[in-house]
Coordinates of C-alpha atoms in Angstrom, one line a residue:
Chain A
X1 CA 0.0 0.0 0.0
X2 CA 1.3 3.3 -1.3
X3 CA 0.9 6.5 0.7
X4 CA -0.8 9.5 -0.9
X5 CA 2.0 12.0 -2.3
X6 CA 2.5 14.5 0.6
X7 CA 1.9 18.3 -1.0
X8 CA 5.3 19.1 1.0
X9 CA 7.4 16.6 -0.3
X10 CA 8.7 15.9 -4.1
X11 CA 6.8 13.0 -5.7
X12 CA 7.6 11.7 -9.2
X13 CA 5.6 14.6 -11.1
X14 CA 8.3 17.2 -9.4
X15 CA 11.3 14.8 -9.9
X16 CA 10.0 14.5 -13.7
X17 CA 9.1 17.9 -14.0
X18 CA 12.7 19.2 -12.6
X19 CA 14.3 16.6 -15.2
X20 CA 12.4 18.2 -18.1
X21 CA 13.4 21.4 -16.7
X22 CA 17.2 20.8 -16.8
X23 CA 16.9 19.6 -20.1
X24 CA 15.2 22.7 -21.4
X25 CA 17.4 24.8 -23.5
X26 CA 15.6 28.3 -21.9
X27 CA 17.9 30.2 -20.4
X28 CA 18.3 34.2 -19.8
X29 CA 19.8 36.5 -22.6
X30 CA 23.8 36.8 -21.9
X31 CA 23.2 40.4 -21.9
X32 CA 20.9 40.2 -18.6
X33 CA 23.7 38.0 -16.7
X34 CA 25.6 40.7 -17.8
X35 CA 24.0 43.4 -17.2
X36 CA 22.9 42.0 -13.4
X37 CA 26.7 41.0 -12.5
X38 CA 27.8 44.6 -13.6
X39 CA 25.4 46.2 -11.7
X40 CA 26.3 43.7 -8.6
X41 CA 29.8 45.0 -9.1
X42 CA 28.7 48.9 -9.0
X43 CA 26.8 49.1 -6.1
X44 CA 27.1 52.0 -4.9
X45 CA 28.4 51.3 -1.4
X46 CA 29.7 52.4 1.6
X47 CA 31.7 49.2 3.3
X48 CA 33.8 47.7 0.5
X49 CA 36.0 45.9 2.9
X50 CA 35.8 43.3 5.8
X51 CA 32.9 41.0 5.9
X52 CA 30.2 41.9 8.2
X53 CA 27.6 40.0 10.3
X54 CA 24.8 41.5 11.3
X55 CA 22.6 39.9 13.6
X56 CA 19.2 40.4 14.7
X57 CA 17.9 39.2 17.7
X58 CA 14.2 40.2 16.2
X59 CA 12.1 38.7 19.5
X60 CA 14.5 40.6 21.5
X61 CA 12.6 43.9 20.0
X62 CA 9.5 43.1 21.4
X63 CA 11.2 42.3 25.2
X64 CA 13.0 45.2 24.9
X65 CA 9.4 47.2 24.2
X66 CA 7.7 45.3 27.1
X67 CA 10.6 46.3 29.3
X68 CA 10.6 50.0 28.1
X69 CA 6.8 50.3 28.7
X70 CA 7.2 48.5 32.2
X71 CA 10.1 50.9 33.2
X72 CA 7.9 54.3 31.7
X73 CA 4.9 53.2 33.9
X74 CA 7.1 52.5 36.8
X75 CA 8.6 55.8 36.4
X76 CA 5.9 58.1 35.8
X77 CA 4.1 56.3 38.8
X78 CA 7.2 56.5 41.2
X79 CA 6.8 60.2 40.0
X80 CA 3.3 60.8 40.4
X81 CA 4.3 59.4 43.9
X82 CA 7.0 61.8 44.8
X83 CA 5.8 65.0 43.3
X84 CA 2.6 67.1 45.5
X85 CA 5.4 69.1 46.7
X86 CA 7.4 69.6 43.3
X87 CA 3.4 70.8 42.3
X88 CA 3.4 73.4 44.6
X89 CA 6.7 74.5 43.4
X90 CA 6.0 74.4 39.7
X91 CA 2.6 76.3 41.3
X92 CA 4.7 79.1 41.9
X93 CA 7.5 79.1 39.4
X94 CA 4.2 79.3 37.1
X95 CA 4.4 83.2 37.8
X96 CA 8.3 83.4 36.5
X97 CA 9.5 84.2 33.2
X98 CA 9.3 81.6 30.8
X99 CA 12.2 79.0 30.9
X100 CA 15.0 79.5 28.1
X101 CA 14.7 77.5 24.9
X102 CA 17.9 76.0 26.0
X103 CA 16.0 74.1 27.9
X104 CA 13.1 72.7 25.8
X105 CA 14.4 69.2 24.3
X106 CA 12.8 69.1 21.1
X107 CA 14.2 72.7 19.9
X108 CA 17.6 70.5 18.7
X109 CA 18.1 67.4 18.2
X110 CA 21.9 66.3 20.2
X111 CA 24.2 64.1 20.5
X112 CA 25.7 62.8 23.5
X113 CA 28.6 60.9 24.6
X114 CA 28.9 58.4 27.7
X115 CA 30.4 60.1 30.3
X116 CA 34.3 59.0 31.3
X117 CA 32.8 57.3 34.2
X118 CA 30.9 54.9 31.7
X119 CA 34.6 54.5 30.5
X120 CA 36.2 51.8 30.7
X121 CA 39.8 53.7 31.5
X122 CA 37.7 55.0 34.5
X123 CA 35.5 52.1 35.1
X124 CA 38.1 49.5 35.0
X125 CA 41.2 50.2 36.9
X126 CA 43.2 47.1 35.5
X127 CA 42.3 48.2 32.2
X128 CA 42.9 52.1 32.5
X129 CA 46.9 50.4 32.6
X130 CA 46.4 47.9 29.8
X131 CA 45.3 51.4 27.4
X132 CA 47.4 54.3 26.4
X133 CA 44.8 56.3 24.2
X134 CA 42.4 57.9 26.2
X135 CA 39.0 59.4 24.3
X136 CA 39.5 62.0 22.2
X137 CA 38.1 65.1 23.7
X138 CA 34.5 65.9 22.7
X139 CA 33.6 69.2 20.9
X140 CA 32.1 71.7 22.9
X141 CA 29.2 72.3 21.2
X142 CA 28.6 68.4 22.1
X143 CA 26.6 67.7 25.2
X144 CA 28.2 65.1 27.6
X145 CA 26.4 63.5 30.1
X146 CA 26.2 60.6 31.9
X147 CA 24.4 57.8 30.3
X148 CA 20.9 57.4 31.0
X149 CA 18.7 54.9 32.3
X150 CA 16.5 53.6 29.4
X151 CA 13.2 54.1 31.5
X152 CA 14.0 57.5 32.3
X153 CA 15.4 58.2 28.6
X154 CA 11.7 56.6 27.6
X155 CA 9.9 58.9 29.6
X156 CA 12.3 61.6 28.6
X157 CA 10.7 61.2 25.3
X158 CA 7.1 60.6 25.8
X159 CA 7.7 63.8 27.9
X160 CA 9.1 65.7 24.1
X161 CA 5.6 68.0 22.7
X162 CA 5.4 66.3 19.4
X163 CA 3.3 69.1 18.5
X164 CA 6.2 71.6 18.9
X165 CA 8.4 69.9 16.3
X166 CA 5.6 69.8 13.5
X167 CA 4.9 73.4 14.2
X168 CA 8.9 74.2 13.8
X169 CA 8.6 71.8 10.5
X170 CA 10.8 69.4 11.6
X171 CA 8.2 66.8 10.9
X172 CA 8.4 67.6 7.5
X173 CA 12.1 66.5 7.1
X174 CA 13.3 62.8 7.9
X175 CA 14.3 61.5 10.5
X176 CA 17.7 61.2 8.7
X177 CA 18.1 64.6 7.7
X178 CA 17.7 65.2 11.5
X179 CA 20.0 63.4 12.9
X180 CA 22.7 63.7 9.9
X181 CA 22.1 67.8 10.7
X182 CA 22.7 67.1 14.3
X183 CA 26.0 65.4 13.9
X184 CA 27.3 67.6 11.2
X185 CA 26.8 71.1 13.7
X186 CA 27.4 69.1 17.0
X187 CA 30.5 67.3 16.5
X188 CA 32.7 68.9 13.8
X189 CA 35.5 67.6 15.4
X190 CA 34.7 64.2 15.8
X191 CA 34.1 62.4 12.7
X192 CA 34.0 59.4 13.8
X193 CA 30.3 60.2 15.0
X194 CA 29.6 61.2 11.0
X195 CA 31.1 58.0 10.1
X196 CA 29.3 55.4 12.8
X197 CA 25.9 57.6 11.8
X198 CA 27.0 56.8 7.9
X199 CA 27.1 53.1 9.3
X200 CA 24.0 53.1 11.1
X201 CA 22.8 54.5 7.7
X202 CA 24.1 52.0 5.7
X203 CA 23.2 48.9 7.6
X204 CA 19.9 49.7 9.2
X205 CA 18.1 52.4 7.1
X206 CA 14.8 51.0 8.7
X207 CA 15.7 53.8 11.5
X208 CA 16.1 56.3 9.0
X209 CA 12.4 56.6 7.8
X210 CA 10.4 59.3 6.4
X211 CA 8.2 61.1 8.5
X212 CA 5.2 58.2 7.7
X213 CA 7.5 55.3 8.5
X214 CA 8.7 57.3 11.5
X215 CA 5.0 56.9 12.8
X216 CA 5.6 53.1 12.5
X217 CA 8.9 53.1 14.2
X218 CA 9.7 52.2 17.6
X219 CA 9.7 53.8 20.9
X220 CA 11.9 52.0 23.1
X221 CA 15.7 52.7 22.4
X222 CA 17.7 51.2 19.7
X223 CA 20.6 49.4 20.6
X224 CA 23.3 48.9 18.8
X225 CA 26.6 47.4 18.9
X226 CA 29.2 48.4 16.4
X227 CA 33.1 48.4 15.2
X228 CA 34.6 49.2 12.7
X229 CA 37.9 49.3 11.2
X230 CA 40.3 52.6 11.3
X231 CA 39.2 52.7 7.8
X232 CA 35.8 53.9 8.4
X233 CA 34.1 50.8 7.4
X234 CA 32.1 48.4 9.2
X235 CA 34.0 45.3 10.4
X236 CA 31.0 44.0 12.2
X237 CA 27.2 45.1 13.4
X238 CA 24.0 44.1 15.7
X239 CA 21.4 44.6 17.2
X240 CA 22.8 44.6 21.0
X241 CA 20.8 42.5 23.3
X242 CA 19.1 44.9 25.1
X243 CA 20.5 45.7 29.0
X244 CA 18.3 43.5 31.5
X245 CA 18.2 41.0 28.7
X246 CA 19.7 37.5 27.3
X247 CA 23.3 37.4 28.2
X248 CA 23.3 40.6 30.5
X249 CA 20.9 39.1 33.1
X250 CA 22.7 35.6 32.9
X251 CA 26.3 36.9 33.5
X252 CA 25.3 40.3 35.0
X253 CA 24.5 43.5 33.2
X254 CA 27.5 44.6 31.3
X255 CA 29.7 47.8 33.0
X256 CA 31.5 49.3 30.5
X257 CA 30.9 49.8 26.3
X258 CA 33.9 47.1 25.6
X259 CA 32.2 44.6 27.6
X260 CA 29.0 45.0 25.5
X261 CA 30.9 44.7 22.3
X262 CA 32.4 41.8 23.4
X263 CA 28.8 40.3 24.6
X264 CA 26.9 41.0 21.4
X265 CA 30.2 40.7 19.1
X266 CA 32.1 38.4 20.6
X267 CA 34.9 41.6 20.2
X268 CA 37.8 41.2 22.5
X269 CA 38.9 44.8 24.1
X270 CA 42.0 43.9 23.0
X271 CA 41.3 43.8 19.4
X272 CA 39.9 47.5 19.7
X273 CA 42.4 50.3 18.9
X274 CA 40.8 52.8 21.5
X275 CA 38.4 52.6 24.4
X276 CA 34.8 51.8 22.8
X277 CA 32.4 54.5 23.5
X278 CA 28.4 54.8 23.5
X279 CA 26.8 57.4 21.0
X280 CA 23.6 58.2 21.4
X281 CA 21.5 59.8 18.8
X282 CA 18.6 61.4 19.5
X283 CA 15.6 63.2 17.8
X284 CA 13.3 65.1 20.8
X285 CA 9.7 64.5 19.4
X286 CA 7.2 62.6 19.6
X287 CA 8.6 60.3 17.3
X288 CA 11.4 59.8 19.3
X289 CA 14.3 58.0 18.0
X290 CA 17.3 57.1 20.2
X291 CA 20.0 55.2 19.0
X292 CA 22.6 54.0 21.6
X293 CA 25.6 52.6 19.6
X294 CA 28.0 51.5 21.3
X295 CA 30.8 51.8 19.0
X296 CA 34.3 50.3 19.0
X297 CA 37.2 51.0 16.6
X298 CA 39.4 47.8 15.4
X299 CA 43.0 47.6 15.2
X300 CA 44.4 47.2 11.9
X301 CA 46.0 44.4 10.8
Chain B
X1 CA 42.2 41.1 1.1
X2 CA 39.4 38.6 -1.0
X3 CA 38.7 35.4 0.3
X4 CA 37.7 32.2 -1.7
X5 CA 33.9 31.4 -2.0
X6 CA 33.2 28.0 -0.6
X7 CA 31.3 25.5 -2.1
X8 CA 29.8 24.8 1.3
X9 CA 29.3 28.4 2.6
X10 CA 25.4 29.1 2.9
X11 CA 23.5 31.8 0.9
X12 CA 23.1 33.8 3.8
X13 CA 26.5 33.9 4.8
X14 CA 26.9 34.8 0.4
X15 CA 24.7 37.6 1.0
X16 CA 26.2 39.2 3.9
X17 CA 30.0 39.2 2.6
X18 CA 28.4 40.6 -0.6
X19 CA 26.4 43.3 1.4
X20 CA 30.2 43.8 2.9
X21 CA 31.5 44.4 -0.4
X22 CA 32.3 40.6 -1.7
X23 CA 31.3 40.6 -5.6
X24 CA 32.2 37.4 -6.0
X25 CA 29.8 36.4 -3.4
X26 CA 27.4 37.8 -5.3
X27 CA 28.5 36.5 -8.2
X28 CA 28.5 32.8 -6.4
X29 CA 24.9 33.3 -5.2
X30 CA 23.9 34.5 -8.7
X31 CA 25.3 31.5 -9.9
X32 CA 23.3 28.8 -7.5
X33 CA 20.2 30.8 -8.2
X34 CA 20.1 32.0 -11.6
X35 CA 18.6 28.9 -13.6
X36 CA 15.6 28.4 -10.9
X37 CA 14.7 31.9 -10.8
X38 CA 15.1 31.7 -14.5
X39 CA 12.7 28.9 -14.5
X40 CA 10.3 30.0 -12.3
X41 CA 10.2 33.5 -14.2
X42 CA 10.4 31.9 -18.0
X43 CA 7.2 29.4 -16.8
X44 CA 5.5 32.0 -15.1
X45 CA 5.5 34.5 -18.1
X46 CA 6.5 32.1 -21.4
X47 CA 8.2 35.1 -23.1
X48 CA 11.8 35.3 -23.4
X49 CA 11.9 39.0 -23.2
X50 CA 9.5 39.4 -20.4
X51 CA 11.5 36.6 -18.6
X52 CA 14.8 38.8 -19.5
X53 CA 13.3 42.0 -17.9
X54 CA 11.6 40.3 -14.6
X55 CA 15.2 38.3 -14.1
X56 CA 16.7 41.9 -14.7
X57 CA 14.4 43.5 -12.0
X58 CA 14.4 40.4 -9.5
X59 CA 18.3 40.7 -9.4
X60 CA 18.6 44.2 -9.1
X61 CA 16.0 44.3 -6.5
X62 CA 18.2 41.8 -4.5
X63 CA 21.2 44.1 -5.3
X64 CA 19.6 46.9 -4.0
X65 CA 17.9 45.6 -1.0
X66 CA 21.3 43.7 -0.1
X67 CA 22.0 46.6 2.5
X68 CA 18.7 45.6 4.7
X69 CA 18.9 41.9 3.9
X70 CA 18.7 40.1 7.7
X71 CA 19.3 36.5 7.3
X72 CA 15.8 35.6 9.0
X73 CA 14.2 33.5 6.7
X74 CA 16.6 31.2 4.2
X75 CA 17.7 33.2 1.5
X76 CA 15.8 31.7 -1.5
X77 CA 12.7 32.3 0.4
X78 CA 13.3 36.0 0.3
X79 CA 14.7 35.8 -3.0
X80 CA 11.5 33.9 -4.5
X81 CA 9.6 36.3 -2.9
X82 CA 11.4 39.1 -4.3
X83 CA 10.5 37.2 -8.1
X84 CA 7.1 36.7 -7.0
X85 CA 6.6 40.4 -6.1
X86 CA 7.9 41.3 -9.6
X87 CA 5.9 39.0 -10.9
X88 CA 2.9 40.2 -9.1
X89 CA 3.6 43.9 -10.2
X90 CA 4.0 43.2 -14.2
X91 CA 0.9 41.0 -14.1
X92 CA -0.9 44.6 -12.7
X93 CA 0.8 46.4 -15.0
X94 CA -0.2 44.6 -18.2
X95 CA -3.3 42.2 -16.8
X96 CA -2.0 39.4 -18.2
X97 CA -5.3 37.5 -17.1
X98 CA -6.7 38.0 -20.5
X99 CA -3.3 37.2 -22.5
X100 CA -3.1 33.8 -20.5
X101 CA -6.7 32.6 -21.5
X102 CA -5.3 33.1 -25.1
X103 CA -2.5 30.8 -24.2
X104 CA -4.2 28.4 -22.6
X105 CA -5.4 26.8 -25.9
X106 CA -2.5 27.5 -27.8
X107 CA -0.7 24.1 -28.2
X108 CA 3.0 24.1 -26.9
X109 CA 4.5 23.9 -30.2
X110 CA 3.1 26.7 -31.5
X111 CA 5.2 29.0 -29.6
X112 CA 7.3 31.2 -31.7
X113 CA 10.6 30.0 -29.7
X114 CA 12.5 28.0 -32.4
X115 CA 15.0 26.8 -29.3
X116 CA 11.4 25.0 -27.1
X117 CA 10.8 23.0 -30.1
X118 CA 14.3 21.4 -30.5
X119 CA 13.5 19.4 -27.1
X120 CA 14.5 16.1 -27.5
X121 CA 11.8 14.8 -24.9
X122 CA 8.3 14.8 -26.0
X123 CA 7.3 14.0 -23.0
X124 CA 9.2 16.7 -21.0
X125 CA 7.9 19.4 -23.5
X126 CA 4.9 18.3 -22.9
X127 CA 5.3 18.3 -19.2
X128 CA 6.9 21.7 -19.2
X129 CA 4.0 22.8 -21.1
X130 CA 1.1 21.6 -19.0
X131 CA 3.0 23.6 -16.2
X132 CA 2.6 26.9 -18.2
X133 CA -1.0 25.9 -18.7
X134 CA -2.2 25.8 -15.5
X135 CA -3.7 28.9 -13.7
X136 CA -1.4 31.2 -12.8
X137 CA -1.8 30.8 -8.7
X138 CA -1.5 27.1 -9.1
X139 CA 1.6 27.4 -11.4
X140 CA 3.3 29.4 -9.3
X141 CA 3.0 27.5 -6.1
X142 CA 4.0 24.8 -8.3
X143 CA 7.1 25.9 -9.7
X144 CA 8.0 27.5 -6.1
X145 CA 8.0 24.1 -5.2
X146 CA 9.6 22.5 -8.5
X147 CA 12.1 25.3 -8.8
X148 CA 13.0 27.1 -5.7
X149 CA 12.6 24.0 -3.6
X150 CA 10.3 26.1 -1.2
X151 CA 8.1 24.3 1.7
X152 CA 4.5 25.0 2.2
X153 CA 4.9 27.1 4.5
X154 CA 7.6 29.0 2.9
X155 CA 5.4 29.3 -0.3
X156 CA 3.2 30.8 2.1
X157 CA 5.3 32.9 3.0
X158 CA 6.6 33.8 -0.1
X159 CA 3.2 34.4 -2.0
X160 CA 1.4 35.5 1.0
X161 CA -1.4 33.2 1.0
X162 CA -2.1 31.2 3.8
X163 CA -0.6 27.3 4.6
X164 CA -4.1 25.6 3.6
X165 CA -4.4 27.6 0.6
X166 CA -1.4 26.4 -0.8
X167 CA -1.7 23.3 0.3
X168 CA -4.8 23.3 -2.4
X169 CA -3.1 25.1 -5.4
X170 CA -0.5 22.3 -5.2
X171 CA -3.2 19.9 -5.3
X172 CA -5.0 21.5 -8.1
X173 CA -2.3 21.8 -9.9
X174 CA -1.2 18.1 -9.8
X175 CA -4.7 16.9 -10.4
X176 CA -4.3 19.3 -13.6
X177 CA -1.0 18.2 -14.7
X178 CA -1.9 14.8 -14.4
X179 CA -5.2 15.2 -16.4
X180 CA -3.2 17.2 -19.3
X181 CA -0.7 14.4 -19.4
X182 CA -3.2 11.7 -19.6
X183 CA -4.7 14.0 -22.7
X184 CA -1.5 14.4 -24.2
X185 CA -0.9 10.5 -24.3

């Protein structure tokens, strides 16, 4: 007794129609091959060298958005907690002069460096020997601050008037255009932010929306861990576990930006030719985008 | 410094050294893929030239989405899919509906494609030819299957239909074939 062909399996029609395929003469025009291996050849590209994984860790996303909306309740609720008195003083700063735009988050977009306490030269004391380059020195237009909770950077956001940024137009532009702006007039000095933003360009454009994608994009934080080479391309990319997750609640949350790399990389410290740093790029609207790369340079070869 | 394509080495690792600037892994991927794609493409449409231009445009679109390629899903899914897409748009763009109920009773020989008619197999012209006969939805699910080696689900997947509803095209379409082979016999 035969079994019924299964519709998932090849049966003697497939095997006899694949031989009658082989055999057909058909094939495509030498000018397409052609014409599709030259074009393979010219893409227009930004990482011509070193091979690069890129890894994502896609049901990682949607723990990392659980944890981000767990952490924005807790906060505001801790807050709501904690605040009659701060009521009574916002109560009475109500009659001051209005605060300074300096002050009002989604009037420009920043970029911020870890603090050198988030350094691994100041974190790790038997490292701080093991490295001679310290960080270069950060522009001063560039803010520096210490890294942020991701709870409190989520509610940081939420907090951002979405409203505000249409009505200054800067809904109009992408979120690209935003953040390349940002970069460009923050950090002239540091181009190594232009070139991990070029990266983060290159390899995950789904951050980089329009405007109606932007709607679509997420809330939470985007981690990312990164190195290049000295070059300016990327050696290798991923989406880093995100803290509290995976790895980091298994062998303890990660202390300093190395570590990470090493975590979601595999990237020794050792193979890095300067301290690796966190980057965060941010947009202050309602369609908040933060991007914390952490971002290593390799040693050449 | 370039490094030797291995025989071994899976799509998806081909794609990602070609999205980190690797032509030749490109070149070795093209060269797995480009007779079943070919296939699937020259049996959807039975038009060399239309079959050039859809290779053409499934190729580039793979070129130009190798940037956001994430190896979630095995590589020839996403590539199928990328064909079927294209294959989806040009049947929109020239509603081939009507131009295929023209060929359905056209006999395979009849074809103006000198090169079809040199096949030394009767039988596997005639097979081939049954294939292009059937509806389109069945013949693709078919030739997904045939061609790209896809599973149900990844047909699925691929064409967006659901698992059940695949699961029937490929038994339409084998019922079919078997009734036009029994007719050409």
């Amino acid at each position: 007794m035969t079994l019924p062909p299964s519709e998932d399996l090849p049966d003697d029609l497939i095997n006899a129609y694949r031989r009658a395929s082989a055999g057909d003469a058909s094939q495509p025009s030498p000018q397409v091959r052609d014409s599709i291996l030259s074009r393979a050849a010219h893409r227009p590209k930004t990482s011509q060298q070193a091979p690069v994984r890129v890894r994502v860790l896609s049901w990682q996303w949607k723990a990392a958005a659980s944890l981000a909306v767990v952490g924005l309740v807790g906060v505001l609720t801790s807050q709501m907690l904690h605040t009659p008195q701060k009521t009574s003083e916002r109560q009475s700063a109500a009659s001051a002069p209005p605060p300074s735009p300096d002050g009002m988050r989604e009037s420009a977009p920043t970029v911020t460096a870890d603090s050198p306490s988030n350094d691994p030269l100041t974190n790790t004391p038997a490292r701080t020997t093991a490295r001679a380059a310290a960080p270069k020195p950060i522009g001063p237009s560039v803010s520096v601050s210490p890294s942020m909770p991701a709870p409190e950077a989520a509610q940081r956001f939420a907090a951002a008037p979405a409203p505000a940024a249409a009505a200054s137009g800067a809904s109009t532009r992408s979120a690209d255009l935003v953040l390349q702006n940002s970069v460009v007039a923050a950090a002239p000095l540091d181009p190594w932010k232009v070139k991990t933003l070029e990266a983060l360009r290159s390899f995950y454009p789904e951050l980089f929306g329009t405007p109606a994608s932007l709607s679509e994009a997420r809330v939470e934080p985007v981690q990312i861990a990164l190195v290049m080479n000295e070059d300016g391309t990327v050696y290798e990319t991923a989406y880093e576990t995100p803290l509290g997750q995976d790895q980091a609640t298994e062998h303890g949350r990660p202390e300093t930006p190395a570590e990470r790399l090493t975590l979601a990389l595999g990237v020794s410290p050792l193979e890095l030719a300067a301290p690796a740093r966190v980057i965060v790029f941010d947009r202050g609207t309602g369609q908040a985008v933060r991007i914390d790369v952490t971002v290593g340079i390799r040693k050449s070869r | 410094m370039l490094r030797m394509v291995e025989a071994s080495e899976s799509d998806e690792a081909l794609m990602l050294r070609y999205a980190g600037g690797e032509v030749r892994a490109f070149e070795e991927l093209y060269r797995r893929h480009e007779m079943k794609v070919w296939r699937f493409l020259y049996r959807s449409v039975a038009d060399q030239a239309s079959a050039d231009e859809l290779m053409q445009e499934v190729w580039i679109a793979v070129i130009a989405s190798v940037e956001r390629y994430r190896p979630t899903a095995r590589f020839t899914t996403w590539l199928f899919t990328l064909a079927h897409h294209e294959l989806v748009d040009r049947h929109r763009r020239s509603k081939r509906l009507g131009i295929e109920q023209e060929m359905v009773d056209l006999p395979a020989d009849a074809r103006d494609e000198p090169h079809r008619q040199a096949e030394s197999s009767q039988h596997a012209q005639a097979l081939i030819a049954a294939v292009e006969q059937l509806p389109a939805e069945q013949r693709e699910a078919f030739l997904l299957q045939a061609e790209g080696d896809l599973s149900l689900e990844e047909i699925a997947e691929a064409t967006g239909a659901t698992f059940e509803t695949v699961k029937s095209r490929l038994r339409y379409a084998r019922n079919k074939l078997k009734q036009l082979l029994q007719e050409h016999v």
